[in-house]
mmCIF file of C-alpha atoms in Angstrom:
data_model
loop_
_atom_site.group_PDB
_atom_site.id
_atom_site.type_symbol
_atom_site.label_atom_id
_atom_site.label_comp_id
_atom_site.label_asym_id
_atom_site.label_seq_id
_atom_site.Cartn_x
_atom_site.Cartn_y
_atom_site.Cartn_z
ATOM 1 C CA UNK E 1 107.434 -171.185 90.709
ATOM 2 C CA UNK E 2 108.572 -171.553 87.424
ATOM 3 C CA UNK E 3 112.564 -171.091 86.125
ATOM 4 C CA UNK E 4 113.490 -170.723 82.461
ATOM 5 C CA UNK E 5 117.302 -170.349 82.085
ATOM 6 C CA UNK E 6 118.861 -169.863 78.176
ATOM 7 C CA UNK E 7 122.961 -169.710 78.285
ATOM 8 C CA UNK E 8 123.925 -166.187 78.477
ATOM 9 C CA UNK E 9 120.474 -164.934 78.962
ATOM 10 C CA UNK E 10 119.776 -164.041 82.837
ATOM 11 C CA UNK E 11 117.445 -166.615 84.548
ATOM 12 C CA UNK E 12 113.486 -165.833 84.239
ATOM 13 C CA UNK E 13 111.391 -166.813 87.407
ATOM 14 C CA UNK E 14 107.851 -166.992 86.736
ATOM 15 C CA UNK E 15 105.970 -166.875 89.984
ATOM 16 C CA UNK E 16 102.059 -167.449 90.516
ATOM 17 C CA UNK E 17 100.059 -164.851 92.423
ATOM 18 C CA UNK E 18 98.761 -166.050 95.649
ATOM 19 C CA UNK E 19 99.428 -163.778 98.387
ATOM 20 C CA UNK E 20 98.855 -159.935 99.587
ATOM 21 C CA UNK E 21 102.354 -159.227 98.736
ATOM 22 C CA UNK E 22 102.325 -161.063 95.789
ATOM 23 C CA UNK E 23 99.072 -159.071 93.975
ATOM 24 C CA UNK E 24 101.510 -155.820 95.192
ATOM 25 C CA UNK E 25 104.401 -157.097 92.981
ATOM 26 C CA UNK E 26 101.405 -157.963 90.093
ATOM 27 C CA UNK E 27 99.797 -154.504 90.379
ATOM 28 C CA UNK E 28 103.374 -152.660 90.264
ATOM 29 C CA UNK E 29 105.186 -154.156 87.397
ATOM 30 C CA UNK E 30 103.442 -151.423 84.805
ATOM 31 C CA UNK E 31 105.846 -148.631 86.485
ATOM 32 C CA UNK E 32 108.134 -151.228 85.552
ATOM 33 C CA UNK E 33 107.700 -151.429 82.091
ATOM 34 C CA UNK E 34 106.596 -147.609 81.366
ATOM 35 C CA UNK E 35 109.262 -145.689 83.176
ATOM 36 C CA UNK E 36 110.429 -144.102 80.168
ATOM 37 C CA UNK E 37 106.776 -143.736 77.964
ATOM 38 C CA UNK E 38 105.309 -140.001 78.865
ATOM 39 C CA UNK E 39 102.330 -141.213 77.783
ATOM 40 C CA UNK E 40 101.356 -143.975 80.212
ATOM 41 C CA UNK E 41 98.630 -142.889 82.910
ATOM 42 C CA UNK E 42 99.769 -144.808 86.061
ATOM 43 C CA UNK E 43 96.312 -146.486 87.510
ATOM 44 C CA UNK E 44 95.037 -146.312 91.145
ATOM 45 C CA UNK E 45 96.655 -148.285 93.234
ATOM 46 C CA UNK E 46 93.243 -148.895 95.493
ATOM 47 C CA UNK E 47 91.366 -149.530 92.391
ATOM 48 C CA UNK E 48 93.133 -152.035 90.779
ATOM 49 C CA UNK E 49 93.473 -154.263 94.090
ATOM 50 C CA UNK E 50 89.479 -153.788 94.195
ATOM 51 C CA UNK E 51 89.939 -154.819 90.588
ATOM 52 C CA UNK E 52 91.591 -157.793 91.155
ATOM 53 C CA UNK E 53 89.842 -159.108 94.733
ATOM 54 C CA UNK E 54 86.688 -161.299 95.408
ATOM 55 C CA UNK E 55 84.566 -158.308 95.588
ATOM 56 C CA UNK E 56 84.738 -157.933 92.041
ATOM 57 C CA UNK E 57 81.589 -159.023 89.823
ATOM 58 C CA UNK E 58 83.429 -160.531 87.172
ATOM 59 C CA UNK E 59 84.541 -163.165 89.872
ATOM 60 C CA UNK E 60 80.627 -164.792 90.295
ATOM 61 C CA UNK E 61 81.502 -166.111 86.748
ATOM 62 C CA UNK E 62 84.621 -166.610 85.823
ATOM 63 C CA UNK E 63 88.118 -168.057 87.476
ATOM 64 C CA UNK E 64 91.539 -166.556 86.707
ATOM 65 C CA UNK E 65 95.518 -167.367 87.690
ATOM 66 C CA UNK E 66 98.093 -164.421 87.386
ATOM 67 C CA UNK E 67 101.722 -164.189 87.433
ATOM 68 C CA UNK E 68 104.901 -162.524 87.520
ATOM 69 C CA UNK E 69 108.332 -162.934 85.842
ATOM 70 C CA UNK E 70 111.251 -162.335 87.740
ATOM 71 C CA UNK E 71 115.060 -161.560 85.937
ATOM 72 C CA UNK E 72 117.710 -160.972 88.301
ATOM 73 C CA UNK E 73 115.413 -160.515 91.439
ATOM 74 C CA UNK E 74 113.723 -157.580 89.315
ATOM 75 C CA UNK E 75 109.740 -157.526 88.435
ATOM 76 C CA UNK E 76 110.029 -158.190 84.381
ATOM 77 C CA UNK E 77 106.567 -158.766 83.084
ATOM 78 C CA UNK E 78 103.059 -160.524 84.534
ATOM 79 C CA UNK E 79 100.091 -161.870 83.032
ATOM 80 C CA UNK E 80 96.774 -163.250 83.760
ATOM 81 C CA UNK E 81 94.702 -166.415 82.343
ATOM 82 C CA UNK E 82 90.846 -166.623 83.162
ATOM 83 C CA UNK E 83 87.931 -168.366 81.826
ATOM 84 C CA UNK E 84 84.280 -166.996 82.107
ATOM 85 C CA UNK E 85 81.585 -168.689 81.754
ATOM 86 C CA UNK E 86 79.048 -166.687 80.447
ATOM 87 C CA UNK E 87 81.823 -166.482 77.924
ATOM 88 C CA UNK E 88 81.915 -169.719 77.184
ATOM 89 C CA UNK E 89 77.706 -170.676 76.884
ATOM 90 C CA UNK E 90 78.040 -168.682 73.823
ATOM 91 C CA UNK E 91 80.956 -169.466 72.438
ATOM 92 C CA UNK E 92 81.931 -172.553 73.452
ATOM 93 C CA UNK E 93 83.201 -174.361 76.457
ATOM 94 C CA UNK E 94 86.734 -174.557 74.912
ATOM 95 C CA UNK E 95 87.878 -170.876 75.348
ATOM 96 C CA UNK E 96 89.363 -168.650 77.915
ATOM 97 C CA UNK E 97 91.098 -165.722 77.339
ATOM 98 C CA UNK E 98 94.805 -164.170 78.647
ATOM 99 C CA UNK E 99 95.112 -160.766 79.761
ATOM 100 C CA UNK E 100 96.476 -158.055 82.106
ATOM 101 C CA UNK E 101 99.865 -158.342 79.952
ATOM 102 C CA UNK E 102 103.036 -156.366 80.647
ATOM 103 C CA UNK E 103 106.191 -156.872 79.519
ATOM 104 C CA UNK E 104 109.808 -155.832 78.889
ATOM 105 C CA UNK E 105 110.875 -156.401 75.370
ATOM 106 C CA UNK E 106 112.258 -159.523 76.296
ATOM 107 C CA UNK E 107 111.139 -162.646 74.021
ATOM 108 C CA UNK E 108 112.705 -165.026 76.251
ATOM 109 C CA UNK E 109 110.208 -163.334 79.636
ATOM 110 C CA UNK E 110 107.614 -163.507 77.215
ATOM 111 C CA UNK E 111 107.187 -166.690 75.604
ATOM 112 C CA UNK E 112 107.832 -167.617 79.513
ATOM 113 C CA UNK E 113 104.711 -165.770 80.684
ATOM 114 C CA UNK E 114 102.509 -167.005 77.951
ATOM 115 C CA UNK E 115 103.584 -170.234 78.298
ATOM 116 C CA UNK E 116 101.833 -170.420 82.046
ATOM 117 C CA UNK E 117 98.983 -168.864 80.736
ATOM 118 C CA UNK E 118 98.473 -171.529 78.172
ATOM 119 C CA UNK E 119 99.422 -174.225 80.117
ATOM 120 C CA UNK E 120 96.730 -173.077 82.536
ATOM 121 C CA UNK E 121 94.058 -172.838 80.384
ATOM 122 C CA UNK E 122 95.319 -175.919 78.690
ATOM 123 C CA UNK E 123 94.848 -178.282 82.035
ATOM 124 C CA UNK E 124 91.405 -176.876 82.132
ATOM 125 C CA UNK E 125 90.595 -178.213 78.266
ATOM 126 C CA UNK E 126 90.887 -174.831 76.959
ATOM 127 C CA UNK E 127 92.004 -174.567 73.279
ATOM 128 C CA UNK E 128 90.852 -172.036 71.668
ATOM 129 C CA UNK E 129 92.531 -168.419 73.761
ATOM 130 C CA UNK E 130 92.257 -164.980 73.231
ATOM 131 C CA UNK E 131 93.075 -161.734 74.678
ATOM 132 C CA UNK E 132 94.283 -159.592 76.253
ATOM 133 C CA UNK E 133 91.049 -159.095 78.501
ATOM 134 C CA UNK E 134 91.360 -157.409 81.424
ATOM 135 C CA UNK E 135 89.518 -159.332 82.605
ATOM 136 C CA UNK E 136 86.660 -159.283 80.495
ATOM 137 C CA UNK E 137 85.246 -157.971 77.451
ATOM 138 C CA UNK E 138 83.399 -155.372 79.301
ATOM 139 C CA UNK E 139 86.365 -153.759 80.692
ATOM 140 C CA UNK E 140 89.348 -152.688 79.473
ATOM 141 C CA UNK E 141 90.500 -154.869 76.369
ATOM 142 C CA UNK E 142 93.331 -155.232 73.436
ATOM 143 C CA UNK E 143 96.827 -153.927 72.553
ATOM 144 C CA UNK E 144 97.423 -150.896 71.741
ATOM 145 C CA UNK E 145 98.747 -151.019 67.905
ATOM 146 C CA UNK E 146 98.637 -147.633 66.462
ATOM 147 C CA UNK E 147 98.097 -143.714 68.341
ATOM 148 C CA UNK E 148 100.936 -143.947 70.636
ATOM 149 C CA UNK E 149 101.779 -140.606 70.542
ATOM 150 C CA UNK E 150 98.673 -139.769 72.989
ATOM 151 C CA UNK E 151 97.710 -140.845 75.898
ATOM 152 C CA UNK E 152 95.151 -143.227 76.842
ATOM 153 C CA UNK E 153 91.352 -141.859 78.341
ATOM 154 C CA UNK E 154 89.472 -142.928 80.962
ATOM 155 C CA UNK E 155 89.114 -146.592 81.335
ATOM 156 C CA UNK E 156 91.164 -147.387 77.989
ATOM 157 C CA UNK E 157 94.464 -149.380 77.778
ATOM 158 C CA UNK E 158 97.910 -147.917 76.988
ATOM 159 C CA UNK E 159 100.561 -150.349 75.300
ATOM 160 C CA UNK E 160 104.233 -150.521 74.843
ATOM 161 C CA UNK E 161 105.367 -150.901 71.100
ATOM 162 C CA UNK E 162 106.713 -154.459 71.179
ATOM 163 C CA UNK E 163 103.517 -156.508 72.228
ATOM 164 C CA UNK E 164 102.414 -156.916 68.688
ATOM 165 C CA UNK E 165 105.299 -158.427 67.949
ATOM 166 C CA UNK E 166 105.963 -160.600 70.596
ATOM 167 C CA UNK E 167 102.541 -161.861 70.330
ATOM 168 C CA UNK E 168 103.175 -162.511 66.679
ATOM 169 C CA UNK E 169 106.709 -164.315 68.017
ATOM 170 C CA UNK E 170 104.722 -166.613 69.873
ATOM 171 C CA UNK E 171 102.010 -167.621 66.668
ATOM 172 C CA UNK E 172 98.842 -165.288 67.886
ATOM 173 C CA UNK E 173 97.042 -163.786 65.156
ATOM 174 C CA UNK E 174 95.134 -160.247 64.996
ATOM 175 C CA UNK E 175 91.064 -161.736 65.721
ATOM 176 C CA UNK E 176 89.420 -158.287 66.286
ATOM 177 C CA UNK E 177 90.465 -154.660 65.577
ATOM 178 C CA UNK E 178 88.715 -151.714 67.936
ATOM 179 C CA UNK E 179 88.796 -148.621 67.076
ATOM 180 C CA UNK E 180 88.841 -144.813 69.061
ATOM 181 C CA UNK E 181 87.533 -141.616 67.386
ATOM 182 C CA UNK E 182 88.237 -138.020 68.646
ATOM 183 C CA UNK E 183 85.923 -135.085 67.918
ATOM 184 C CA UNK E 184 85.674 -131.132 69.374
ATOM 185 C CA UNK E 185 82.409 -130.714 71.156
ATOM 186 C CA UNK E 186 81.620 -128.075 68.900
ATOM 187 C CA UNK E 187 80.878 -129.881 66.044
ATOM 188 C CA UNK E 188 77.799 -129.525 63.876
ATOM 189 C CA UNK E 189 75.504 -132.101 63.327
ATOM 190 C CA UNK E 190 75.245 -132.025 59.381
ATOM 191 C CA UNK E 191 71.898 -130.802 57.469
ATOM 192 C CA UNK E 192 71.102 -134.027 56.191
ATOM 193 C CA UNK E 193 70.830 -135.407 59.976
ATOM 194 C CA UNK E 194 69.021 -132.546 60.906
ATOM 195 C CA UNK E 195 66.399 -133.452 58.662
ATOM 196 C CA UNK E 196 65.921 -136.909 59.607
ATOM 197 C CA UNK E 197 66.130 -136.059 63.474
ATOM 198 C CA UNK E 198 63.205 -133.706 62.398
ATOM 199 C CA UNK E 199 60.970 -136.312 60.734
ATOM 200 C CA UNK E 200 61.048 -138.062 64.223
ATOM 201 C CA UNK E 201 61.183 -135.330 66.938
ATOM 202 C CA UNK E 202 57.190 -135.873 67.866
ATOM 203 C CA UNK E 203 58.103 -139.656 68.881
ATOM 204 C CA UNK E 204 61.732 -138.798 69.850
ATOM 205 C CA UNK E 205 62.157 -137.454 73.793
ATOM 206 C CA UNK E 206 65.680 -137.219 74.789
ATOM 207 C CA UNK E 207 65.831 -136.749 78.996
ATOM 208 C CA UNK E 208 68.619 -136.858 81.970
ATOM 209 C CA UNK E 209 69.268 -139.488 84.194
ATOM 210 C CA UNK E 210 66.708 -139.257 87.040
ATOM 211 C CA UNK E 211 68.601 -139.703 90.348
ATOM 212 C CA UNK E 212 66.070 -140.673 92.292
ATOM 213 C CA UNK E 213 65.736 -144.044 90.895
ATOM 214 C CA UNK E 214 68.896 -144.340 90.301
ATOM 215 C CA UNK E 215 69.141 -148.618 90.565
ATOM 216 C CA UNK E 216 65.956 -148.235 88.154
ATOM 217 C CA UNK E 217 67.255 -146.493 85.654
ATOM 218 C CA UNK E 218 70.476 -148.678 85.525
ATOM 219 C CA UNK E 219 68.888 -151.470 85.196
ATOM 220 C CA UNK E 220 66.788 -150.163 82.493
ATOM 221 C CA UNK E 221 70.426 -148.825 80.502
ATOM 222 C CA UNK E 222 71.753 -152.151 81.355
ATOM 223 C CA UNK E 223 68.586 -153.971 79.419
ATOM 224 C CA UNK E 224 69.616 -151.611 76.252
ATOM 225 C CA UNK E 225 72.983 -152.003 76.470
ATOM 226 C CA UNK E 226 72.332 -155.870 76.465
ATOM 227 C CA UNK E 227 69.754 -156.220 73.860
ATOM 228 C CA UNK E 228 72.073 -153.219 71.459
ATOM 229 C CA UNK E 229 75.211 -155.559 71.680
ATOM 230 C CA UNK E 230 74.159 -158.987 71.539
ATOM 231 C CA UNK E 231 74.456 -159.440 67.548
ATOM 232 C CA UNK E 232 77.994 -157.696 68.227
ATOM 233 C CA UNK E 233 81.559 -159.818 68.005
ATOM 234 C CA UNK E 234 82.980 -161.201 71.336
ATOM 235 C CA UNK E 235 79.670 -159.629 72.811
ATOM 236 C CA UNK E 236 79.238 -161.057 77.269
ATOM 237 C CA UNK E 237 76.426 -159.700 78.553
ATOM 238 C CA UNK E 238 76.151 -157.573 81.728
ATOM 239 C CA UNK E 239 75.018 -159.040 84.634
ATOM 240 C CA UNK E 240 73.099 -157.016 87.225
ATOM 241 C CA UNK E 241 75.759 -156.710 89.601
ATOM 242 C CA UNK E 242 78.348 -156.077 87.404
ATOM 243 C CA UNK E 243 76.554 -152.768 85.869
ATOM 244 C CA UNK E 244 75.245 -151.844 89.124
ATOM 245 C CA UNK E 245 78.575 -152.012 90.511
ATOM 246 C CA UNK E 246 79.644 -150.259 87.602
ATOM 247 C CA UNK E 247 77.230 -147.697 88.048
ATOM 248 C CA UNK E 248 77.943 -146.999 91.999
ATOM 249 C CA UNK E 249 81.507 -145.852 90.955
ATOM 250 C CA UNK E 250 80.011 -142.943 88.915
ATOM 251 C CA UNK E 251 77.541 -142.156 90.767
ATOM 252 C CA UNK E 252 79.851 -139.128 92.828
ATOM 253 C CA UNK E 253 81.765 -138.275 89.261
ATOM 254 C CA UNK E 254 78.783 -138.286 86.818
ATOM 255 C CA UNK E 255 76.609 -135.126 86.375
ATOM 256 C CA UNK E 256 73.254 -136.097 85.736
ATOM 257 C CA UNK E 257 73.403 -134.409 82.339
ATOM 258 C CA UNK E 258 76.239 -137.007 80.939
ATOM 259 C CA UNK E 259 73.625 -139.787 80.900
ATOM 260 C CA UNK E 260 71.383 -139.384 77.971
ATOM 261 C CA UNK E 261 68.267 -141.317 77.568
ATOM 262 C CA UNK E 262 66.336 -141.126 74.335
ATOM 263 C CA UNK E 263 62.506 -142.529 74.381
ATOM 264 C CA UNK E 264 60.063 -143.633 71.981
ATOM 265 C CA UNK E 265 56.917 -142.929 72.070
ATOM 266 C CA UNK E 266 57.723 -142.942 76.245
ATOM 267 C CA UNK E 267 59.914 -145.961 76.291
ATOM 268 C CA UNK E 268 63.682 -146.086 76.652
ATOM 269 C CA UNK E 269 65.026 -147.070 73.646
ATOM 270 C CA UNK E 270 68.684 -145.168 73.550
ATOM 271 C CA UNK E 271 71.696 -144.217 76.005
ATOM 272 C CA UNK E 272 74.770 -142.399 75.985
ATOM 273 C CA UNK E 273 77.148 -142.249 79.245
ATOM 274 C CA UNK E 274 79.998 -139.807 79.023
ATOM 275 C CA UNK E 275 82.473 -139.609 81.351
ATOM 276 C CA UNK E 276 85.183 -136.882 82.430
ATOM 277 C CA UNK E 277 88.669 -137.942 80.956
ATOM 278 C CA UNK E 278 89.797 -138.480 85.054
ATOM 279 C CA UNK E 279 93.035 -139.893 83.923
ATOM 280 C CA UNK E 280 94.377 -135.969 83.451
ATOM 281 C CA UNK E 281 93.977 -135.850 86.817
ATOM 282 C CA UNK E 282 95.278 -139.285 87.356
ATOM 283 C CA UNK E 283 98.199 -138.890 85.441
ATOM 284 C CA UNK E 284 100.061 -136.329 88.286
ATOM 285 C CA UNK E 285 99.048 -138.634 91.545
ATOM 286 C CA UNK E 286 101.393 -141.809 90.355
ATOM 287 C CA UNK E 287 98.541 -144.134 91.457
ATOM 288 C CA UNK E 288 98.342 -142.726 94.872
ATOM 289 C CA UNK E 289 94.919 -141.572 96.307
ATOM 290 C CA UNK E 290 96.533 -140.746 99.420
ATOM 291 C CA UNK E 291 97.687 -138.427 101.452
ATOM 292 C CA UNK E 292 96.266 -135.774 98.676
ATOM 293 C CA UNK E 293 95.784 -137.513 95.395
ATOM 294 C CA UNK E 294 91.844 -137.603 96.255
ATOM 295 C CA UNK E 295 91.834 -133.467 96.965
ATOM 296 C CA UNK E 296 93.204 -133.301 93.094
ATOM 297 C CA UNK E 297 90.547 -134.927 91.902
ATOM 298 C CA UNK E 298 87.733 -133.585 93.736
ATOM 299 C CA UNK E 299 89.040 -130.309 92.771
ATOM 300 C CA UNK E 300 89.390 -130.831 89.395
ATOM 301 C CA UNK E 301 85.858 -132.337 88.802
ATOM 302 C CA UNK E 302 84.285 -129.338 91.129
ATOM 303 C CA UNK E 303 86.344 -126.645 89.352
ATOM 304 C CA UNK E 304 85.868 -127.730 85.972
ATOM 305 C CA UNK E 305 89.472 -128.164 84.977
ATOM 306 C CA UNK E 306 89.204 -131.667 82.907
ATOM 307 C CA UNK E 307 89.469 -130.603 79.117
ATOM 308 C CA UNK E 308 88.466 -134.220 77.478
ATOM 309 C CA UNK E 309 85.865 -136.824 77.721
ATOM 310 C CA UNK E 310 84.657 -140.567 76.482
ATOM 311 C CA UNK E 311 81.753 -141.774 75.602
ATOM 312 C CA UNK E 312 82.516 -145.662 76.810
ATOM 313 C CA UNK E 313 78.752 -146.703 76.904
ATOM 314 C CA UNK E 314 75.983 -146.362 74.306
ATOM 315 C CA UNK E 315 73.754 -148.762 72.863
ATOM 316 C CA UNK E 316 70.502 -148.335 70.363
ATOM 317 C CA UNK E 317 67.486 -150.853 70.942
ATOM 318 C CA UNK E 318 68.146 -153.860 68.336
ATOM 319 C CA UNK E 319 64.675 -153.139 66.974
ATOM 320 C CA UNK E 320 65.971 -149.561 65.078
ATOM 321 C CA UNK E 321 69.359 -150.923 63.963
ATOM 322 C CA UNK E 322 69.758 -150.037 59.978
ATOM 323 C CA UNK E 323 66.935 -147.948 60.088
ATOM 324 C CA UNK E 324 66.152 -144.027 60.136
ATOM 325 C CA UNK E 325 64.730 -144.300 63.425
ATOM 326 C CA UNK E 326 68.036 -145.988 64.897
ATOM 327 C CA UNK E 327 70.423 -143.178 62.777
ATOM 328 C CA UNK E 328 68.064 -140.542 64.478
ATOM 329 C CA UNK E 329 68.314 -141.984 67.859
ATOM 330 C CA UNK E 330 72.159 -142.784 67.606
ATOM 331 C CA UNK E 331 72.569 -138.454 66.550
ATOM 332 C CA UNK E 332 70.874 -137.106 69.310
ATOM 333 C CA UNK E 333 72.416 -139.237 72.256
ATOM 334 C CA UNK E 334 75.316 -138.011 70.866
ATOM 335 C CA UNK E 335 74.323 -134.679 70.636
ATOM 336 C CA UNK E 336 72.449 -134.004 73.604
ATOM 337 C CA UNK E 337 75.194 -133.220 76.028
ATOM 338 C CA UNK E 338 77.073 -131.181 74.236
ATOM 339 C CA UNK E 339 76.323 -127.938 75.590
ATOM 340 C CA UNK E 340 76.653 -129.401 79.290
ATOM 341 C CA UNK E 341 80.059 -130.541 78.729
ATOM 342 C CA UNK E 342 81.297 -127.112 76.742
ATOM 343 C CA UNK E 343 79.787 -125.564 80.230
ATOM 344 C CA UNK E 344 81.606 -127.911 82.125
ATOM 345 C CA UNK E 345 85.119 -126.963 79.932
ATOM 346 C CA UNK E 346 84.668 -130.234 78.173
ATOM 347 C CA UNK E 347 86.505 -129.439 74.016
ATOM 348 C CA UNK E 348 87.093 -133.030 72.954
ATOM 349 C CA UNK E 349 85.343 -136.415 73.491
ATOM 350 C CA UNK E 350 86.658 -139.878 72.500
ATOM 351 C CA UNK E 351 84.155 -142.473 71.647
ATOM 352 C CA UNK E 352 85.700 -145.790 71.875
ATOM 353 C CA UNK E 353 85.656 -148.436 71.297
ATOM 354 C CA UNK E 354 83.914 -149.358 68.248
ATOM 355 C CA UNK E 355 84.351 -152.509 66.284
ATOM 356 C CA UNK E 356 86.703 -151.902 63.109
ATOM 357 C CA UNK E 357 83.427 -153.777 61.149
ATOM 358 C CA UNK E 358 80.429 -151.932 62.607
ATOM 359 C CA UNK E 359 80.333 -149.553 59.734
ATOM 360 C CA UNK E 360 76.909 -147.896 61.028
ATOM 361 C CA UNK E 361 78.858 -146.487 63.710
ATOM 362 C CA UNK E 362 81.741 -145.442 61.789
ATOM 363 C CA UNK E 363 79.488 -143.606 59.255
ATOM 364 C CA UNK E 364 77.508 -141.635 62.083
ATOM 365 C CA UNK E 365 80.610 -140.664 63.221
ATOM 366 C CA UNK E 366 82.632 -139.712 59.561
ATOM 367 C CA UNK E 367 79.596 -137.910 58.649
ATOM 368 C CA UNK E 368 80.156 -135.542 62.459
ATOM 369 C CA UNK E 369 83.647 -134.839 61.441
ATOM 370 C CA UNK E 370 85.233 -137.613 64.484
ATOM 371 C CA UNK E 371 88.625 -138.641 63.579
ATOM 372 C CA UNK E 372 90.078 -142.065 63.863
ATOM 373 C CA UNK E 373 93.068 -141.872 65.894
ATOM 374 C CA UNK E 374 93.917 -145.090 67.740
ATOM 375 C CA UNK E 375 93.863 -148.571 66.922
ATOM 376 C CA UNK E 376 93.606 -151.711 69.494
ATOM 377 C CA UNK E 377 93.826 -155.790 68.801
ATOM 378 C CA UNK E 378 92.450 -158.604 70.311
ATOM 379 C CA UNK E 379 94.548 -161.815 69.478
ATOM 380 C CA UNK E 380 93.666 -165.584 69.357
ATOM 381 C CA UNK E 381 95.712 -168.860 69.021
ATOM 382 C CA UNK E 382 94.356 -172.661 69.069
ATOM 383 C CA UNK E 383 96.320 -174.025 71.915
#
């Protein structure tokens, strides 16, 4: 325990997690900071201790420290330091990354908070840091710097105003934008598309997941996913247990129809996994699953009553990027669960995120009419 007193300023107590009670404090201080901001979706409780616990995949590679700042007995902000090593064989074994980042818009609590986080890292011979990752690039990642008016999707972060700055107070600087686009799932897929998708449709078959080899086939969108994103910034791949874990959480919420698989010539060479936007559901139950937060979303799923959707997971085989082949491929994921989601009461998707440089992507989707509406940062700083 760590205490940073200023005259006239109330004392800040920064406190390392390391007990039960102590993750509880960690995992509550969002309703903390977002009492007042109508668009912040309060996570599952039960999730986020998964989240953070040995159980989690992330934890067979990397190591990670959190904490909590304290300001008059009161839970004022937390934070998280972590280094991963499959991170690091590719970048360099002199990074680690801070994340998991909440605070009040309080310099003082958070120049305190980062100032554990660094020092962490620091004792480890980190000096190169960058976040926020929470906890990796694979899962949720960056502030939130512009489209605060809406509310965050499924499995993206929400942000108050002031972390830019504060970040910027303590000498970060911006190292990666990401970018989310909106679009109606009644859009048309322009002529000129239509044309090319043509030219290829004898070597192009798009099919559904096939449940009954279910580890198979995510194993086999894992190996695209991989070999799509490994030119890409910041890129960690997958491991097997990570996307199989991944994959064992959808497997009650995910219609078959929402996984697209596209295949050349008969072998897998593009995915698309779209998801129901669960956090209008998970918006009313205040992080509780229990004693009926659980019914709600059953009954929402069965009933058809979620409106939006993301697309959090597609990837192209390496071999077709920046050709026609890879444009086609790229269209009809995209395309090919449309009419399941209108039937399921599906209107808008986001597709997020999507690096602010890979201007491929961002032409596919100017050219279907998507609309870039939110805008998130990853920060660095040589320690």
């Amino acid at each position: 325990m760590t205490k940073h007193d200023k005259p006239g300023n109330p004392l800040v107590t920064v406190r390392p997690v390391m007990t039960y009670r102590d993750m509880s404090k960690f995992i509550d201080v969002p309703w903390h900071i977002y009492t007042n901001d109508p668009m912040w979706v309060p996570p599952l409780r039960l999730e986020r201790r998964f989240h953070f616990s040995r159980y989690n995949p992330f934890f067979k590679h990397g190591e990670w420290q959190a904490w909590v700042a304290f300001q008059d007995g009161r839970p004022v902000g937390r934070i998280s330091a972590q280094i991963d090593s499959l991170h690091q064989e590719r970048y360099g074994t002199d990074s680690g990354h801070f994340g998991l980042m909440e605070c009040i818009d309080n310099s003082e609590v958070f120049a305190a908070l980062m100032l554990h986080a660094e020092a962490w890292l620091a004792s480890r011979q980190i000096r190169r840091i960058s976040g926020p990752f929470n906890l990796s690039i694979n899962q949720e990642c960056g502030i939130l710097v512009d489209g605060f008016d809406t509310p965050p999707v499924i499995m993206m972060p929400h942000s108050a105003r002031w972390y830019d700055r504060l970040l910027t107070e303590q000498e970060y600087y911006p190292a990666k934008d990401l970018l989310a686009y909106r679009v109606r799932v009644d859009f048309e897929i322009p002529r000129i598309m239509q044309i090319l998708i043509s030219r290829f449709s004898s070597q192009i078959t798009i099919r559904t997941l096939r449940r009954d080899r279910f580890d198979e086939e995510m194993e086999m969108l894992r190996d695209i996913f991989n070999d799509a994103w490994s030119e890409n910034w910041g890129f960690i791949p997958f491991t097997q247990e990570e996307f199989a874990e991944l994959g064992s959480s959808l497997r009650l919420l995910l219609p078959d129809e929402f996984i697209q698989i596209a295949e050349v010539n008969g072998k897998p060479a593009a995915f698309m996994v779209g998801l129901p936007n669960l956090n209008e559901v998970l918006a009313k139950l205040n992080g509780n699953l229990f004693p009926f937060g659980w019914l709600k979303l059953i009954r929402s799923i069965r009933n058809h009553e979620i409106r939006s959707g993301r697309i959090p997971l597609m990837g192209v085989r390496k071999q077709f990027h920046n050709t026609p082949m890879g444009l086609a491929l790229a269209c009809l994921v995209i395309d090919a669960p449309r009419q399941a989601g209108i039937a399921r009461g599906i209107q808008e998707v986001e597709m997020s995120w999507i690096l602010e440089d890979n201007m491929a992507m961002r032409n596919i989707l100017d050219h279907l009419g998507c609309e870039q509406y939110k805008r998130y940062r990853i920060y660095q700083k040589i320690l």
